[in-house]
Amino acid sequence: MRAIVRTALAPAGLGKLVRGKTELERARKHFDVDKNVDGFTFNVYSDASVKQALNDLFDGMCGYCESYYDATQTQDVEHYRPKGRIDNGVTKLKPGYWWLAAHWGNLVPSCILCNRETNQILFDGSILKTGKGDRFPILDETTRATTEGGEVTETPLLIDPCSDDPGDYLCYVVRDGKCIMVPKVDNSDDLRHSRARASIDIYGLNRAPLVRDRTRYMKRISYALRQLERQVALLDAAGPETTADIEAEIAESLEFLDAHADGKDRFSAMARWLIQPVYERLGIA
């Protein structure tokens, strides 16, 4: 998962008018004034302008697992805070965060597996129900928002790539040759550990197919880093007749590595985890 700076302007589709009212205005009457708990149809979040804006913002990748969805599957427009109902781990609460259903800051593009609940085989062969669905755990259930704006008192346990820096919570380890995502803080009493653990499990960030794909990227980047270190060592000992060729090879290696770390390719957070220590050791800015 990588940090994303959300653009300031919401897509036009979120403000679409129906009979002179926005969806938020109609939802406010349905839930707040008329005191209904369900029965409202949310739809502006799936407007084409919203999907395109999310696709552009996240470069066609899932906001949670950094896999490409745009070439293989339908994009899910995921609500960070669920709109219709909330699964708090004990019961289903209605209504959900209805006032955020058309809020630009609450929308994240997701692949199907990160968004839809299903049992998944993890990297170690165990099975876990993953996929966010209506789940939205918070630190203290007594602070759960039930009215518009009340969410500011909550402490979410799921990482939001647009308001949190996932790098503060998540890191990677290699186990049996596999690239596994783990909490950065190894202390179960620390909130950062709790948020990382909830996000890894609910988004399914260690499901077996994802780990296989992430590991393939890890191996490519690791090989390129070894090549870079070899090239730098050769340059230090090179004579004038070979310096230019080695410098060209180094430039190609840096271009390859930077392309994996700049956020335009899959697993850029993992790539930076691998690349940054080597760059620092070699004195590469």
Short mmCIF file of C-alpha atoms in Angstrom, two decimals, residues 43-269:
data_model
loop_
_atom_site.label_atom_id
_atom_site.label_comp_id
_atom_site.label_asym_id
_atom_site.label_seq_id
_atom_site.Cartn_x
_atom_site.Cartn_y
_atom_site.Cartn_z
CA ASN A 43 -25.51 5.72 -7.08
CA VAL A 44 -23.53 8.88 -7.87
CA TYR A 45 -20.32 7.32 -6.54
CA SER A 46 -20.37 4.98 -9.56
CA ASP A 47 -20.64 7.82 -12.09
CA ALA A 48 -18.16 7.50 -14.96
CA SER A 49 -16.43 10.76 -13.97
CA VAL A 50 -15.77 9.39 -10.48
CA LYS A 51 -14.36 6.12 -11.76
CA GLN A 52 -12.10 7.93 -14.20
CA ALA A 53 -10.86 10.36 -11.56
CA LEU A 54 -10.01 7.48 -9.21
CA ASN A 55 -8.35 5.57 -12.02
CA ASP A 56 -6.20 8.58 -12.84
CA LEU A 57 -5.35 9.29 -9.21
CA PHE A 58 -4.28 5.71 -8.46
CA ASP A 59 -2.81 4.95 -11.91
CA GLY A 60 -5.19 2.06 -12.48
CA MET A 61 -4.10 0.25 -9.31
CA CYS A 62 -6.00 -0.94 -6.27
CA GLY A 63 -5.68 1.56 -3.45
CA TYR A 64 -4.99 -1.21 -0.97
CA CYS A 65 -2.89 -3.97 -2.56
CA GLU A 66 -1.32 -1.99 -5.47
CA SER A 67 -2.35 -4.56 -8.06
CA TYR A 68 -3.54 -3.47 -11.50
CA TYR A 69 -7.27 -3.94 -11.91
CA ASP A 70 -7.90 -1.91 -15.06
CA ALA A 71 -6.68 -4.61 -17.49
CA THR A 72 -8.40 -7.62 -15.92
CA GLN A 73 -11.47 -6.72 -13.88
CA THR A 74 -14.16 -4.18 -13.10
CA GLN A 75 -13.04 -1.39 -10.81
CA ASP A 76 -14.87 -1.36 -7.48
CA VAL A 77 -15.45 2.14 -6.14
CA GLU A 78 -14.89 1.35 -2.50
CA HIS A 79 -16.15 3.41 0.42
CA TYR A 80 -13.49 3.65 3.12
CA ARG A 81 -16.30 4.24 5.60
CA PRO A 82 -19.22 2.00 4.50
CA LYS A 83 -22.26 3.87 3.21
CA GLY A 84 -25.26 1.60 3.84
CA ARG A 85 -24.40 -0.50 6.87
CA ILE A 86 -21.41 -1.25 9.10
CA ASP A 87 -20.05 -4.61 10.18
CA ASN A 88 -18.37 -3.94 13.52
CA GLY A 89 -17.38 -7.57 14.05
CA VAL A 90 -20.38 -8.31 16.26
CA THR A 91 -23.43 -7.09 14.39
CA LYS A 92 -24.54 -5.15 11.32
CA LEU A 93 -25.27 -1.52 12.14
CA LYS A 94 -27.71 0.54 10.07
CA PRO A 95 -27.46 3.06 8.61
CA GLY A 96 -23.81 3.39 7.67
CA TYR A 97 -21.93 6.59 7.01
CA TRP A 98 -24.58 7.75 4.56
CA TRP A 99 -23.32 11.35 4.54
CA LEU A 100 -19.99 10.12 3.09
CA ALA A 101 -21.45 8.04 0.26
CA ALA A 102 -20.79 10.80 -2.27
CA HIS A 103 -17.82 12.38 -0.49
CA TRP A 104 -14.68 12.44 -2.64
CA GLY A 105 -12.43 11.91 0.37
CA ASN A 106 -14.18 8.62 1.24
CA LEU A 107 -13.77 6.90 -2.12
CA VAL A 108 -10.95 4.51 -3.03
CA PRO A 109 -10.56 2.33 -6.13
CA SER A 110 -10.29 -1.31 -5.17
CA CYS A 111 -9.74 -4.65 -6.81
CA ILE A 112 -12.47 -7.21 -6.24
CA LEU A 113 -10.46 -9.28 -3.75
CA CYS A 114 -9.62 -6.35 -1.47
CA ASN A 115 -13.22 -5.13 -1.49
CA ARG A 116 -15.47 -8.19 -1.52
CA GLU A 117 -15.54 -10.59 1.40
CA THR A 118 -14.40 -14.10 0.61
CA ASN A 119 -12.30 -16.85 2.17
CA GLN A 120 -8.74 -16.64 0.85
CA ILE A 121 -5.74 -18.93 1.16
CA LEU A 122 -2.85 -17.01 2.69
CA PHE A 123 0.87 -17.36 1.92
CA ASP A 124 1.29 -19.95 4.69
CA GLY A 125 -1.64 -22.14 3.60
CA SER A 126 -4.05 -20.91 6.27
CA ILE A 127 -7.50 -19.62 5.33
CA LEU A 128 -8.87 -16.21 6.33
CA LYS A 129 -11.98 -14.26 5.44
CA THR A 130 -10.59 -11.21 3.68
CA GLY A 131 -12.13 -8.34 1.73
CA LYS A 132 -13.38 -5.15 3.31
CA GLY A 133 -17.08 -5.34 2.47
CA ASP A 134 -18.99 -3.48 5.18
CA ARG A 135 -16.26 -3.92 7.78
CA PHE A 136 -14.90 -0.83 9.48
CA PRO A 137 -13.35 -1.50 12.90
CA ILE A 138 -12.53 1.41 15.17
CA LEU A 139 -10.53 1.61 18.38
CA ASP A 140 -13.46 2.45 20.66
CA GLU A 141 -16.93 1.35 19.60
CA THR A 142 -18.54 3.91 21.93
CA THR A 143 -17.23 6.65 19.62
CA ARG A 144 -18.93 5.17 16.54
CA ALA A 145 -20.48 8.01 14.51
CA THR A 146 -24.25 7.93 14.13
CA THR A 147 -24.77 11.48 12.89
CA GLU A 148 -23.30 13.59 10.12
CA GLY A 149 -19.80 14.76 11.03
CA GLY A 150 -19.50 12.45 14.03
CA GLU A 151 -16.72 10.45 12.37
CA VAL A 152 -14.14 13.01 13.51
CA THR A 153 -14.23 11.44 17.00
CA GLU A 154 -13.39 7.95 15.72
CA THR A 155 -9.99 6.28 15.58
CA PRO A 156 -10.16 3.93 12.58
CA LEU A 157 -8.21 0.68 12.63
CA LEU A 158 -8.01 0.51 8.84
CA ILE A 159 -5.33 2.48 7.02
CA ASP A 160 -6.58 5.02 4.49
CA PRO A 161 -3.99 5.47 1.73
CA CYS A 162 -5.14 9.06 1.16
CA SER A 163 -4.99 10.33 4.74
CA ASP A 164 -2.40 8.01 6.31
CA ASP A 165 1.13 7.19 5.23
CA PRO A 166 1.08 3.39 5.02
CA GLY A 167 4.86 3.44 5.42
CA ASP A 168 4.35 4.49 9.05
CA TYR A 169 2.48 1.25 9.70
CA LEU A 170 3.55 -1.43 7.22
CA CYS A 171 6.81 -3.02 6.19
CA TYR A 172 8.02 -6.21 4.52
CA VAL A 173 9.96 -9.31 5.45
CA VAL A 174 11.13 -12.29 3.42
CA ARG A 175 9.98 -15.65 4.78
CA ASP A 176 10.87 -18.84 2.92
CA GLY A 177 11.62 -16.70 -0.11
CA LYS A 178 8.24 -14.94 -0.01
CA CYS A 179 7.71 -11.20 0.36
CA ILE A 180 5.32 -10.83 3.30
CA MET A 181 3.71 -7.65 4.62
CA VAL A 182 3.94 -7.18 8.41
CA PRO A 183 3.32 -4.44 10.98
CA LYS A 184 6.24 -2.05 11.17
CA VAL A 185 5.88 -1.82 14.95
CA ASP A 186 6.26 -5.18 16.69
CA ASN A 187 4.24 -4.31 19.78
CA SER A 188 0.62 -5.42 20.01
CA ASP A 189 -0.13 -2.66 22.54
CA ASP A 190 0.85 0.04 20.04
CA LEU A 191 -1.97 1.56 17.95
CA ARG A 192 0.25 1.45 14.87
CA HIS A 193 0.54 -2.32 15.22
CA SER A 194 -3.23 -2.68 15.65
CA ARG A 195 -3.94 -0.59 12.55
CA ALA A 196 -1.39 -2.49 10.50
CA ARG A 197 -2.68 -5.88 11.63
CA ALA A 198 -6.32 -4.99 10.89
CA SER A 199 -5.43 -3.61 7.47
CA ILE A 200 -3.27 -6.58 6.45
CA ASP A 201 -5.97 -9.06 7.49
CA ILE A 202 -9.10 -7.28 6.25
CA TYR A 203 -7.69 -6.09 2.94
CA GLY A 204 -6.06 -9.51 2.51
CA LEU A 205 -2.59 -8.13 1.83
CA ASN A 206 -0.94 -11.52 2.40
CA ARG A 207 -3.27 -13.65 0.29
CA ALA A 208 -1.25 -16.28 -1.56
CA PRO A 209 -1.63 -15.04 -5.18
CA LEU A 210 -0.79 -11.48 -4.16
CA VAL A 211 2.30 -12.63 -2.26
CA ARG A 212 3.44 -14.63 -5.30
CA ASP A 213 3.12 -11.57 -7.54
CA ARG A 214 4.81 -9.27 -5.01
CA THR A 215 7.63 -11.79 -4.60
CA ARG A 216 8.25 -11.86 -8.36
CA TYR A 217 8.66 -8.09 -8.28
CA MET A 218 10.95 -8.37 -5.25
CA LYS A 219 13.22 -10.81 -7.07
CA ARG A 220 13.46 -8.60 -10.17
CA ILE A 221 14.32 -5.54 -8.10
CA SER A 222 16.80 -7.46 -5.95
CA TYR A 223 18.59 -8.69 -9.08
CA ALA A 224 18.72 -5.16 -10.50
CA LEU A 225 20.15 -3.87 -7.22
CA ARG A 226 22.89 -6.50 -7.28
CA GLN A 227 23.70 -5.46 -10.83
CA LEU A 228 23.85 -1.82 -9.77
CA GLU A 229 26.24 -2.58 -6.94
CA ARG A 230 28.46 -4.58 -9.31
CA GLN A 231 28.45 -1.72 -11.82
CA VAL A 232 29.39 0.86 -9.18
CA ALA A 233 32.26 -1.34 -8.02
CA LEU A 234 33.49 -1.70 -11.60
CA LEU A 235 33.28 2.05 -12.12
CA ASP A 236 35.50 2.68 -9.12
CA ALA A 237 38.21 0.52 -10.69
CA ALA A 238 37.61 1.44 -14.34
CA GLY A 239 40.03 3.11 -16.63
CA PRO A 240 39.16 5.97 -19.00
CA GLU A 241 38.41 3.59 -21.87
CA THR A 242 35.52 1.82 -20.05
CA THR A 243 34.14 4.57 -17.81
CA ALA A 244 31.54 5.82 -20.28
CA ASP A 245 30.11 2.34 -20.92
CA ILE A 246 29.80 1.54 -17.22
CA GLU A 247 28.19 4.91 -16.51
CA ALA A 248 25.63 4.17 -19.24
CA GLU A 249 24.87 0.79 -17.63
CA ILE A 250 24.43 2.47 -14.25
CA ALA A 251 22.05 5.01 -15.78
CA GLU A 252 19.95 2.17 -17.25
CA SER A 253 19.85 0.37 -13.90
CA LEU A 254 18.78 3.54 -12.10
CA GLU A 255 16.07 4.19 -14.67
CA PHE A 256 14.71 0.66 -14.16
CA LEU A 257 14.79 0.89 -10.36
CA ASP A 258 13.33 4.40 -10.20
CA ALA A 259 10.45 3.31 -12.43
CA HIS A 260 9.52 0.67 -9.84
CA ALA A 261 9.74 3.09 -6.93
CA ASP A 262 8.02 6.18 -8.32
CA GLY A 263 4.45 4.94 -7.78
CA LYS A 264 3.61 4.27 -11.43
CA ASP A 265 4.13 0.51 -11.19
CA ARG A 266 2.86 -2.20 -8.86
CA PHE A 267 4.24 -2.62 -5.35
CA SER A 268 6.13 0.68 -5.31
CA ALA A 269 6.11 0.75 -1.50
#
